[in-house]
Structure formats: structure tokens, C-alpha cells
Amino acid sequence: ERDSMCLSTVYNKSAAPENLVLRNVQKIECKDGQILLTDILERQVAIEGEILMADLVGGMVVINERIAS
């Protein structure tokens, strides 16, 4: 049962404005080293990397994007 909607802001490396990846994220899926972010307008961003931290009460997620070599 869902009582309220929890949205998050996703940052790369640290929670700083210049590291913003996507706001109003409603869903995060991780598969095969990729993070798939979906916002409330159903826009999606796929990133190679890992989740470093998720503060669900504060609505913030920090990821570490891997740069392809």
C-alpha cells in the first residue's frame, strides 16, 4: 500500500548543484552495472555506475558514474 509519493533528486559523486543528474525521480532500477532513473514525467536516464548513497527521507540519491575507458 502506498500512502505518499517520495521523489528524489539524483547527483553524481556528491550532492552539489553542479553534479545534478535528474530531479523528481520516482523510480531507480539497477541492472548489469547500469542505473536507470525515471522521473515523474516518465523521462529516463541510463547511467553506467553504482549507487553510493540513498537518503529516502531527505529525497536524495548519490551515484558514481563510471566513465568508459
Short mmCIF file of C-alpha atoms in Angstrom, two decimals:
data_model
loop_
_atom_site.label_atom_id
_atom_site.label_comp_id
_atom_site.label_asym_id
_atom_site.label_seq_id
_atom_site.Cartn_x
_atom_site.Cartn_y
_atom_site.Cartn_z
CA GLU A 1 0.00 0.00 0.00
CA ARG A 2 1.30 3.43 -0.95
CA ASP A 3 0.44 6.36 1.26
CA SER A 4 2.53 9.11 -0.26
CA MET A 5 4.81 9.78 -3.19
CA CYS A 6 8.52 10.01 -2.43
CA LEU A 7 10.59 11.69 -5.10
CA SER A 8 14.35 12.06 -5.11
CA THR A 9 17.00 14.23 -6.68
CA VAL A 10 19.95 12.27 -8.07
CA TYR A 11 23.51 13.62 -8.06
CA ASN A 12 26.77 12.27 -9.46
CA LYS A 13 29.66 11.90 -6.96
CA SER A 14 28.33 14.42 -4.38
CA ALA A 15 25.17 16.33 -3.55
CA ALA A 16 26.20 19.61 -5.16
CA PRO A 17 24.11 21.64 -7.65
CA GLU A 18 26.75 21.27 -10.38
CA ASN A 19 26.51 17.45 -10.06
CA LEU A 20 22.73 17.26 -10.62
CA VAL A 21 21.69 14.33 -12.80
CA LEU A 22 17.88 14.31 -12.57
CA ARG A 23 15.16 15.79 -10.32
CA ASN A 24 11.80 14.31 -9.28
CA VAL A 25 12.98 10.72 -9.70
CA GLN A 26 10.20 8.26 -8.94
CA LYS A 27 11.96 5.00 -9.83
CA ILE A 28 15.53 3.69 -9.79
CA GLU A 29 16.42 0.35 -11.35
CA CYS A 30 19.86 -1.27 -11.27
CA LYS A 31 20.83 -4.00 -13.72
CA ASP A 32 24.12 -5.19 -15.20
CA GLY A 33 26.10 -2.19 -13.94
CA GLN A 34 23.56 0.34 -15.21
CA ILE A 35 21.31 2.65 -13.24
CA LEU A 36 18.02 3.54 -14.93
CA LEU A 37 16.40 6.68 -13.50
CA THR A 38 12.77 7.55 -14.28
CA ASP A 39 11.24 10.89 -13.31
CA ILE A 40 7.57 11.76 -12.74
CA LEU A 41 7.13 12.70 -16.41
CA GLU A 42 8.43 9.22 -17.40
CA ARG A 43 11.70 10.65 -18.80
CA GLN A 44 14.52 8.14 -18.41
CA VAL A 45 18.27 8.49 -17.96
CA ALA A 46 20.57 5.44 -18.11
CA ILE A 47 23.97 5.68 -16.45
CA GLU A 48 26.83 3.21 -16.11
CA GLY A 49 27.74 3.16 -12.44
CA GLU A 50 26.63 2.39 -8.92
CA ILE A 51 24.56 3.91 -6.14
CA LEU A 52 26.77 5.35 -3.40
CA MET A 53 24.05 6.56 -1.03
CA ALA A 54 20.27 6.90 -0.85
CA ASP A 55 18.62 9.21 1.69
CA LEU A 56 14.96 8.34 1.17
CA VAL A 57 13.68 10.65 3.91
CA GLY A 58 15.71 13.55 2.52
CA GLY A 59 14.87 12.70 -1.10
CA MET A 60 18.47 12.48 -2.28
CA VAL A 61 20.48 9.80 -4.08
CA VAL A 62 24.19 9.97 -4.92
CA ILE A 63 25.63 7.79 -7.68
CA ASN A 64 29.12 7.17 -9.01
CA GLU A 65 29.10 7.31 -12.80
CA ARG A 66 31.73 5.14 -14.45
CA ILE A 67 33.44 6.74 -17.39
CA ALA A 68 34.03 4.33 -20.28
CA SER A 69 37.72 3.84 -20.97
#
